[in-house]
Every structure is written in structure tokens, then in C-alpha cells.
Short mmCIF file of C-alpha atoms in Angstrom, two decimals:
data_model
loop_
_atom_site.label_atom_id
_atom_site.label_comp_id
_atom_site.label_asym_id
_atom_site.label_seq_id
_atom_site.Cartn_x
_atom_site.Cartn_y
_atom_site.Cartn_z
CA UNK A 1 113.14 77.00 107.73
CA UNK A 2 111.11 79.44 109.80
CA UNK A 3 113.31 79.64 112.99
CA UNK A 4 111.27 81.85 115.61
CA UNK A 5 112.83 84.57 117.23
CA UNK A 6 109.97 85.36 119.49
CA UNK A 7 111.86 86.18 121.27
CA UNK A 8 115.38 85.20 120.41
CA UNK A 9 116.55 85.53 124.02
CA UNK A 10 114.16 82.81 124.97
CA UNK A 11 115.31 80.61 122.17
CA UNK A 12 118.76 80.98 123.16
CA UNK A 13 118.03 80.13 126.84
CA UNK A 14 116.29 77.05 126.14
CA UNK A 15 119.01 75.81 124.15
CA UNK A 16 121.84 76.88 126.34
CA UNK A 17 122.55 79.94 124.47
CA UNK A 18 115.95 80.07 117.97
CA UNK A 19 114.36 81.06 112.44
CA UNK A 20 113.37 82.65 107.80
CA UNK A 21 111.06 82.52 104.94
CA UNK A 22 110.43 80.02 104.77
CA UNK A 23 105.95 72.97 103.75
CA UNK A 24 101.06 66.77 103.12
CA UNK A 25 99.63 62.10 102.61
CA UNK A 26 98.39 58.13 102.29
CA UNK A 27 95.98 56.63 104.49
CA UNK A 28 95.45 52.88 105.40
CA UNK A 29 94.31 51.00 108.13
CA UNK A 30 96.65 52.87 110.44
CA UNK A 31 95.52 56.34 109.59
CA UNK A 32 98.68 57.33 107.45
CA UNK A 33 97.90 60.43 105.78
CA UNK A 34 100.10 61.71 102.88
CA UNK A 35 99.67 64.90 100.98
CA UNK A 36 101.74 64.90 97.88
CA UNK A 37 103.30 68.42 96.99
CA UNK A 38 103.62 69.54 93.58
CA UNK A 39 106.31 71.53 91.81
CA UNK A 40 105.02 73.97 89.44
CA UNK A 41 107.14 74.43 86.82
CA UNK A 42 107.55 70.63 85.28
CA UNK A 43 105.61 67.45 84.93
CA UNK A 44 106.04 64.74 87.30
CA UNK A 45 108.53 62.05 86.79
CA UNK A 46 108.11 58.46 87.67
CA UNK A 47 109.07 57.55 91.11
CA UNK A 48 111.40 54.74 91.50
CA UNK A 49 110.19 51.15 92.52
CA UNK A 50 109.55 50.48 96.26
CA UNK A 51 112.69 50.11 98.54
CA UNK A 52 111.91 48.07 101.42
CA UNK A 53 113.75 49.03 104.80
CA UNK A 54 117.13 47.09 105.13
CA UNK A 55 118.30 46.06 108.65
CA UNK A 56 115.63 47.99 110.42
CA UNK A 57 116.78 49.02 113.84
CA UNK A 58 115.91 46.44 116.59
CA UNK A 59 115.58 49.21 119.14
CA UNK A 60 112.66 50.93 117.23
CA UNK A 61 110.30 51.40 119.88
CA UNK A 62 107.24 50.69 117.23
CA UNK A 63 106.88 49.55 113.61
CA UNK A 64 106.73 52.31 111.19
CA UNK A 65 103.81 51.42 108.99
CA UNK A 66 104.60 50.10 105.40
CA UNK A 67 101.99 51.19 103.00
CA UNK A 68 101.08 50.40 99.47
CA UNK A 69 99.97 52.89 96.91
CA UNK A 70 97.38 50.64 95.53
CA UNK A 71 94.45 50.18 97.74
CA UNK A 72 95.35 53.28 99.99
CA UNK A 73 93.33 56.16 100.50
CA UNK A 74 95.42 58.95 98.93
CA UNK A 75 94.60 62.53 100.00
CA UNK A 76 96.46 65.00 97.84
CA UNK A 77 97.47 68.53 98.57
CA UNK A 78 99.19 70.24 95.62
CA UNK A 79 102.19 72.29 96.62
CA UNK A 80 103.72 75.07 94.52
CA UNK A 81 107.43 75.60 94.23
CA UNK A 82 108.30 79.42 93.85
CA UNK A 83 111.72 79.73 92.43
CA UNK A 84 112.73 76.19 93.37
CA UNK A 85 113.22 77.32 96.88
CA UNK A 86 109.56 77.15 98.64
CA UNK A 87 107.27 74.09 99.13
CA UNK A 88 103.55 74.87 99.93
CA UNK A 89 100.82 72.72 100.79
CA UNK A 90 97.00 73.32 101.04
CA UNK A 91 95.18 73.14 104.12
CA UNK A 92 91.39 74.44 104.94
CA UNK A 93 90.00 76.13 108.05
CA UNK A 94 86.42 76.66 109.09
CA UNK A 95 82.97 75.58 108.09
CA UNK A 96 82.53 75.68 105.18
CA UNK A 97 86.15 75.31 104.60
CA UNK A 98 88.52 78.03 103.18
CA UNK A 99 91.59 77.24 101.61
CA UNK A 100 95.32 78.36 102.34
CA UNK A 101 98.79 77.69 101.22
CA UNK A 102 101.24 77.16 103.98
CA UNK A 103 104.64 76.20 104.82
CA UNK A 104 104.91 72.80 106.72
CA UNK A 105 107.72 74.12 108.96
CA UNK A 106 109.91 71.97 111.54
CA UNK A 107 111.48 75.30 112.66
CA UNK A 108 108.29 76.81 114.32
CA UNK A 109 105.25 75.43 116.08
CA UNK A 110 102.51 77.94 115.43
CA UNK A 111 99.78 77.80 112.88
CA UNK A 112 98.88 81.15 111.44
CA UNK A 113 97.03 82.69 108.50
CA UNK A 114 96.20 86.17 107.60
CA UNK A 115 92.81 87.76 108.89
CA UNK A 116 90.27 90.01 107.57
CA UNK A 117 91.18 92.31 110.37
CA UNK A 118 94.52 92.89 108.93
CA UNK A 119 94.77 96.28 106.80
CA UNK A 120 98.39 95.88 105.88
CA UNK A 121 99.15 95.41 102.39
CA UNK A 122 101.21 92.10 102.99
CA UNK A 123 97.76 90.73 103.99
CA UNK A 124 95.81 92.07 101.05
CA UNK A 125 98.22 90.00 98.73
CA UNK A 126 97.25 86.93 100.40
CA UNK A 127 94.13 84.74 101.37
CA UNK A 128 92.46 85.93 104.45
CA UNK A 129 90.52 84.00 106.76
CA UNK A 130 86.84 85.13 106.94
CA UNK A 131 85.75 84.49 110.41
CA UNK A 132 82.23 85.86 109.81
CA UNK A 133 81.66 82.96 107.43
CA UNK A 134 82.62 80.19 109.48
CA UNK A 135 79.80 78.62 111.76
CA UNK A 136 82.74 77.06 113.87
CA UNK A 137 84.67 80.01 114.59
CA UNK A 138 85.51 80.83 118.31
CA UNK A 139 87.60 83.92 119.30
CA UNK A 140 89.74 84.48 122.24
CA UNK A 141 91.41 87.74 123.78
CA UNK A 142 94.72 86.48 123.49
CA UNK A 143 97.26 88.17 121.35
CA UNK A 144 100.88 87.01 120.44
CA UNK A 145 103.83 88.00 117.82
CA UNK A 146 106.39 86.18 116.11
CA UNK A 147 109.67 87.54 114.32
CA UNK A 148 110.99 85.37 111.68
CA UNK A 149 114.05 85.66 109.36
CA UNK A 150 112.40 87.46 106.59
CA UNK A 151 109.55 89.52 108.69
CA UNK A 152 107.17 89.52 111.55
CA UNK A 153 103.61 89.25 112.45
CA UNK A 154 101.09 90.01 115.26
CA UNK A 155 97.88 88.40 115.72
CA UNK A 156 95.28 87.01 117.98
CA UNK A 157 94.55 83.24 118.93
CA UNK A 158 91.09 81.82 117.74
CA UNK A 159 89.67 78.28 117.68
CA UNK A 160 88.19 76.69 114.62
CA UNK A 161 88.19 73.40 112.30
CA UNK A 162 91.46 72.75 110.62
CA UNK A 163 91.93 70.07 107.82
CA UNK A 164 95.02 68.74 106.51
CA UNK A 165 93.79 66.15 103.87
CA UNK A 166 91.91 63.55 105.73
CA UNK A 167 93.10 64.81 108.99
CA UNK A 168 90.59 66.85 110.92
CA UNK A 169 91.27 68.91 114.07
CA UNK A 170 88.13 70.38 115.41
CA UNK A 171 88.33 73.45 117.60
CA UNK A 172 91.89 73.94 116.83
CA UNK A 173 93.60 76.92 118.42
CA UNK A 174 95.75 78.79 115.80
CA UNK A 175 96.75 82.39 114.88
CA UNK A 176 95.01 85.29 112.79
CA UNK A 177 97.59 87.66 111.73
CA UNK A 178 96.59 91.45 112.30
CA UNK A 179 99.77 92.85 111.18
CA UNK A 180 102.61 91.75 109.08
CA UNK A 181 105.61 93.02 108.01
CA UNK A 182 108.15 91.61 105.18
CA UNK A 183 105.67 89.36 103.79
CA UNK A 184 104.19 91.45 100.84
CA UNK A 185 106.10 89.22 98.13
CA UNK A 186 106.21 86.19 99.94
CA UNK A 187 104.16 83.29 98.05
CA UNK A 188 102.71 81.78 101.13
CA UNK A 189 99.66 82.56 103.15
CA UNK A 190 100.79 81.44 106.22
CA UNK A 191 102.78 78.87 108.42
CA UNK A 192 102.05 75.56 109.73
CA UNK A 193 104.55 74.73 112.28
CA UNK A 194 105.77 71.20 113.10
CA UNK A 195 108.01 71.74 116.01
CA UNK A 196 107.57 70.67 119.66
CA UNK A 197 104.99 72.42 121.98
CA UNK A 198 107.59 74.48 123.98
CA UNK A 199 108.61 76.41 120.78
CA UNK A 200 104.99 77.66 120.53
CA UNK A 201 104.96 81.52 120.45
CA UNK A 202 101.17 81.74 120.95
CA UNK A 203 101.14 79.11 123.72
CA UNK A 204 98.63 77.33 121.51
CA UNK A 205 98.98 73.31 121.09
CA UNK A 206 100.33 72.62 117.73
CA UNK A 207 97.99 70.91 115.48
CA UNK A 208 100.19 67.67 115.18
CA UNK A 209 100.20 67.31 118.85
CA UNK A 210 96.36 67.86 119.09
CA UNK A 211 95.59 65.35 116.43
CA UNK A 212 98.27 62.71 118.12
CA UNK A 213 96.68 63.37 121.46
CA UNK A 214 93.27 62.79 120.19
CA UNK A 215 94.32 59.35 118.18
CA UNK A 216 93.94 60.84 114.78
CA UNK A 217 97.45 59.98 114.04
CA UNK A 218 98.59 56.47 114.65
CA UNK A 219 102.20 56.93 115.12
CA UNK A 220 103.56 60.07 116.32
CA UNK A 221 106.07 60.42 113.36
CA UNK A 222 105.71 62.66 110.11
CA UNK A 223 108.25 62.50 107.14
CA UNK A 224 109.23 64.74 104.15
CA UNK A 225 110.12 63.83 100.63
CA UNK A 226 111.04 67.02 98.65
CA UNK A 227 111.40 66.42 94.94
CA UNK A 228 114.58 67.66 93.16
CA UNK A 229 115.44 68.35 89.17
CA UNK A 230 112.35 69.98 88.51
CA UNK A 231 110.03 66.94 89.36
CA UNK A 232 106.61 66.99 91.02
CA UNK A 233 105.72 64.60 93.67
CA UNK A 234 107.00 66.19 97.17
CA UNK A 235 105.02 64.84 100.00
CA UNK A 236 104.71 65.37 103.85
CA UNK A 237 103.14 62.20 105.44
CA UNK A 238 101.78 61.94 108.85
CA UNK A 239 101.61 58.80 110.94
CA UNK A 240 104.11 56.65 109.23
CA UNK A 241 106.58 56.18 106.23
CA UNK A 242 106.05 55.14 102.80
CA UNK A 243 109.52 53.45 102.04
CA UNK A 244 109.31 53.95 98.37
CA UNK A 245 110.54 57.56 98.85
CA UNK A 246 114.00 56.72 99.81
CA UNK A 247 116.93 54.08 99.18
CA UNK A 248 118.57 51.76 101.83
CA UNK A 249 117.86 52.46 105.27
CA UNK A 250 116.95 55.09 107.61
CA UNK A 251 119.96 56.45 109.73
CA UNK A 252 118.45 57.48 113.21
CA UNK A 253 120.06 60.58 114.58
CA UNK A 254 119.03 61.37 118.32
CA UNK A 255 117.95 64.88 119.32
CA UNK A 256 120.22 66.98 121.40
CA UNK A 257 117.20 67.40 123.74
CA UNK A 258 113.51 66.90 123.40
CA UNK A 259 111.87 70.20 122.27
CA UNK A 260 113.48 71.05 119.22
CA UNK A 261 114.70 69.32 115.87
CA UNK A 262 118.51 69.87 116.48
CA UNK A 263 121.04 67.23 116.34
CA UNK A 264 124.64 66.83 116.78
CA UNK A 265 126.84 67.03 113.75
CA UNK A 266 130.30 65.83 113.50
CA UNK A 267 131.95 68.17 111.05
CA UNK A 268 131.60 69.67 107.49
CA UNK A 269 134.19 68.90 105.01
CA UNK A 270 135.39 69.36 101.45
CA UNK A 271 137.57 66.38 99.98
CA UNK A 272 138.46 65.28 103.30
CA UNK A 273 139.53 68.66 104.84
CA UNK A 274 137.45 69.85 107.78
CA UNK A 275 136.06 73.33 106.90
CA UNK A 276 133.79 73.97 109.67
CA UNK A 277 132.26 72.33 112.69
CA UNK A 278 135.85 71.13 113.54
CA UNK A 279 135.07 70.16 117.26
CA UNK A 280 131.35 69.08 116.67
CA UNK A 281 128.42 71.64 116.60
CA UNK A 282 124.54 71.72 116.41
CA UNK A 283 122.64 71.30 113.37
CA UNK A 284 118.82 72.06 113.03
CA UNK A 285 116.83 70.14 110.52
CA UNK A 286 114.37 72.81 109.04
CA UNK A 287 111.91 72.02 106.36
CA UNK A 288 110.97 75.91 106.34
CA UNK A 289 114.45 77.24 105.48
CA UNK A 290 115.48 77.15 101.75
CA UNK A 291 119.14 77.36 102.34
CA UNK A 292 122.08 75.93 104.36
CA UNK A 293 122.93 78.55 107.01
CA UNK A 294 125.80 78.82 109.22
CA UNK A 295 127.91 81.43 111.19
CA UNK A 296 129.17 84.21 108.89
CA UNK A 297 132.97 83.54 109.07
CA UNK A 298 132.71 79.79 108.08
CA UNK A 299 130.09 80.51 105.38
CA UNK A 300 132.26 83.18 103.87
CA UNK A 301 135.28 80.70 103.96
CA UNK A 302 132.96 78.15 102.23
CA UNK A 303 132.11 80.64 99.56
CA UNK A 304 135.93 81.33 99.10
CA UNK A 305 136.83 77.53 98.85
CA UNK A 306 134.38 77.03 96.10
CA UNK A 307 135.54 80.28 94.12
CA UNK A 308 132.37 81.90 94.89
CA UNK A 309 132.39 85.97 94.29
CA UNK A 310 129.93 88.10 95.98
CA UNK A 311 127.29 90.43 94.10
CA UNK A 312 124.75 92.01 96.33
CA UNK A 313 123.46 89.75 98.68
CA UNK A 314 124.64 86.81 97.14
CA UNK A 315 127.64 84.68 96.10
CA UNK A 316 127.94 83.63 92.53
CA UNK A 317 129.79 80.99 90.48
CA UNK A 318 130.20 80.40 86.84
CA UNK A 319 127.35 78.15 85.48
CA UNK A 320 129.93 76.02 83.21
CA UNK A 321 131.75 75.34 86.45
CA UNK A 322 128.89 73.86 88.43
CA UNK A 323 129.51 70.11 87.75
CA UNK A 324 133.03 70.33 88.65
CA UNK A 325 132.37 72.01 92.13
CA UNK A 326 133.38 69.79 94.95
CA UNK A 327 130.77 67.97 97.38
CA UNK A 328 130.53 69.48 100.68
CA UNK A 329 130.05 66.63 103.09
CA UNK A 330 127.87 66.90 106.30
CA UNK A 331 128.85 64.31 108.79
CA UNK A 332 125.96 63.50 111.43
CA UNK A 333 126.24 60.55 113.85
CA UNK A 334 129.25 59.00 111.88
CA UNK A 335 127.47 59.13 108.48
CA UNK A 336 128.59 61.12 105.63
CA UNK A 337 125.88 63.25 103.82
CA UNK A 338 127.58 64.65 100.60
CA UNK A 339 125.80 67.76 98.98
CA UNK A 340 127.27 67.99 95.52
CA UNK A 341 127.79 71.31 93.56
CA UNK A 342 124.55 70.70 91.45
CA UNK A 343 122.47 70.50 94.64
CA UNK A 344 124.09 73.66 96.35
CA UNK A 345 123.83 76.04 93.26
CA UNK A 346 120.50 77.71 91.84
CA UNK A 347 120.09 79.55 88.73
CA UNK A 348 118.22 82.85 89.00
CA UNK A 349 115.86 84.57 86.55
CA UNK A 350 118.75 86.17 84.65
CA UNK A 351 120.31 82.71 84.22
CA UNK A 352 123.40 83.29 86.70
CA UNK A 353 124.25 80.58 89.14
CA UNK A 354 124.50 81.38 92.82
CA UNK A 355 125.25 79.38 95.99
CA UNK A 356 122.69 78.37 98.80
CA UNK A 357 125.18 78.99 101.83
CA UNK A 358 123.85 81.89 103.90
CA UNK A 359 124.71 83.54 107.17
CA UNK A 360 122.66 82.24 110.19
CA UNK A 361 121.90 85.57 111.52
CA UNK A 362 119.93 84.16 114.60
CA UNK A 363 122.87 81.97 115.65
CA UNK A 364 124.34 82.72 119.14
CA UNK A 365 128.11 82.22 119.76
CA UNK A 366 127.75 78.51 119.68
CA UNK A 367 128.19 77.19 116.15
CA UNK A 368 124.83 76.41 114.91
CA UNK A 369 123.93 75.28 111.19
CA UNK A 370 120.43 75.13 109.77
CA UNK A 371 120.01 72.15 107.26
CA UNK A 372 117.15 73.60 104.90
CA UNK A 373 115.70 72.35 101.74
CA UNK A 374 119.03 72.30 99.76
CA UNK A 375 119.94 69.49 102.13
CA UNK A 376 116.54 67.67 102.52
CA UNK A 377 116.01 67.54 98.54
CA UNK A 378 118.71 65.02 98.87
CA UNK A 379 117.93 63.18 102.09
CA UNK A 380 114.49 61.70 102.93
CA UNK A 381 113.84 62.90 106.57
CA UNK A 382 111.48 61.44 109.29
CA UNK A 383 110.88 63.30 112.34
CA UNK A 384 110.06 60.82 115.13
CA UNK A 385 108.39 62.32 118.22
CA UNK A 386 107.74 59.17 119.98
CA UNK A 387 111.54 58.48 120.18
CA UNK A 388 112.75 62.30 119.89
CA UNK A 389 115.09 61.66 116.82
CA UNK A 390 115.47 62.23 112.91
CA UNK A 391 115.81 59.59 110.60
CA UNK A 392 117.60 60.22 107.32
CA UNK A 393 118.20 58.32 103.96
CA UNK A 394 118.95 58.94 100.43
CA UNK A 395 116.04 60.36 98.68
CA UNK A 396 114.76 58.38 95.37
#
């Protein structure tokens, strides 16, 4: 989700033309760490039985670890789901450790949390890092800023010990916010970016890269399972893949270029009629984005095709009609990924049903779509830094 704009011009140039509000793990002998993410409102339902990979691609450069729940060292990080839109996991920073709830975000590369230097109201509503209480804290004089779709922050780069479950990064560079705007009502404390190093606004090495370079992660991959339908059990896993979280086989999609989690999308259609991306387009797979975002004219047309009516900043449909809405099909690397009506409609606090399609305000003239959590709840996703590709499969 969090597509950085820091600056938007830099993002556009690096992509030939870059984020909103807005996200854990199992360890065996190969250092797979898995952080289960918990949805707040309902109890966890039993996950389906293990599905092994079928016809695993022969060209795979290394064997993704197959792990067993039993006998594995499970490290759990509870995740809150606010309004069924945001997935948050816990990390700790400092010695002794101080806990923060962060978004694990493939749309950005920086890790940052609020600091006790920050006197802005938005900082006071979240956990703030008390640097004087950490014996391993190391400051720097470097400052930076990031603009997100929901707001912006300014901060300083510092160093300290960061823990994600059993993974420990000592002397990890990260950001401490000194100013925050637009985040007062946001449920997360900070952001943990999982994009490539070149997307870092602070210039600091991302925590995944530092752990990878130090050999703490056996394979340069991480993967997300986002629970749906009110279930708990969401996870982000580092260093391998637990095949019980998806059905069938992983479909691998090469990145357009190494440096961003962006792929080529063939088309978007409804009932065999192409409604967008007619000549092919770009799609960002973004775990920090809540919705599916695209160019305004195409999103507006999509709303019209499903008979959604505008009310304020959202488009609404009759809740009684949700099950009759057509599936919207995203075709990527010749594979169809349908998103049914029940998946792209959310009920608000007043019991009204609204769509999860939104204008991508950071998109340049080239057609770019952002596939956020609405899409990723349906499809288990693997982010393969070793081969610069993304794997998608039907989530259990």
C-alpha cells in the first residue's frame, strides 16, 4: 500500500514516467520465520490441510522450503485488522525492547516509527520510541521525509536493534519521525517497508536486505497470507513458503524490472469484456494498500458497470445485490485472477456497502494499477528477491 512519493518525480523517472495508508513467521533448520497476523473481530477458523506444490517450476533457482507446523519454532506476532482494511504486525526496537505495531508494506522501503522528539498530535496518539531508554541506540545527523497517499512524515535516521519475531537485526538503520501529518486517526505506529533498496527515501538499507546480507534469512523470499471473511490467521513469512496457505501451484510473474514490485498485466475484464488495461498495463502488488487503485476514468467506468453510485468520497451498491455482482478478472501473465463481488465490496459502520475501487492519484500518464489487500486476500503472494518475480496462488 504505502506507495512513496518522496519525491513523486523520482518515482516517475525510475519507472519511465511511485503510494496510501496503508503489514510476520515459522522457523526450521533453514531459518524460515513466520509471524501469524490476527484479525481482531472474530475467532480463527481452522486452516485447510496442507497442499503441496504441483509441477514446481523446473527453472526455479532454489528450492522453496517446505515446512511442517509440528516441530517448527513458531514465532507469533498478533495483527489487528481495523475495519477489515489494515493488517498490522508487532516488532520491537531497542534494548530493552519497545513494541510497535507496523504495516508490512511492499510499496515502500523504509522502516520508521514515531519518536519522543515529535510533539505533533499524531505522534501522541501512537507508541513513540524512547531513545534514552535504549542502551543500543545510536543517532545520526541525517534527516529525510516521505509523502504517502494519506499523509506525510519528516524524521531522522538512527540505529538500534530491531526484532521481527525470531529475526534480529543489530545496528539497524531506521527512521524516527519528528513530524507527522495526516496520521492522527491511523491505527498503525509506523511502517516496515519491504520494497527494494533503491526505493528507500532515507537511503538506509531496508531491514530485509540487511538480514538477507547477514545470512539471517536462508532464502531471499517473503510471502503473505491475508485472512478473509472475518478469519484470523494472517501471516507474513520470511525465508521460505508454507504451502498449506494456498491451493494448487504458484504462478510466477517476472517483474518489469528489478527495483520495484511491479509486473505487467494483460487486461482487466468483466464477463469477457475488456474494461481496462486493454493494451496491457503495469500493476503494483502492494501489501500496504487497502484497495484496488487505477486511473480515474477507468475506475469511474468500473463503478458504473457494477451500478455503484457516488456518495461522498465512496461508491455504494445495494447490500442485497452483492452476491449478484460480476467478478472482475485481472489477467496477469496469461493467468486469470477473478475478484468476485463479495470480495470487492465492504460494509461500513452504518451497514452500507461500498466498493473498494479507488483512483490512483499518484499514477503518471501511463496506466498503472495498484493491487492491494482486496486482491491479496484472495491470492497468496510470494515476493522472490532472488529471481525478481512474484508468485501468486489461490489462498486457502
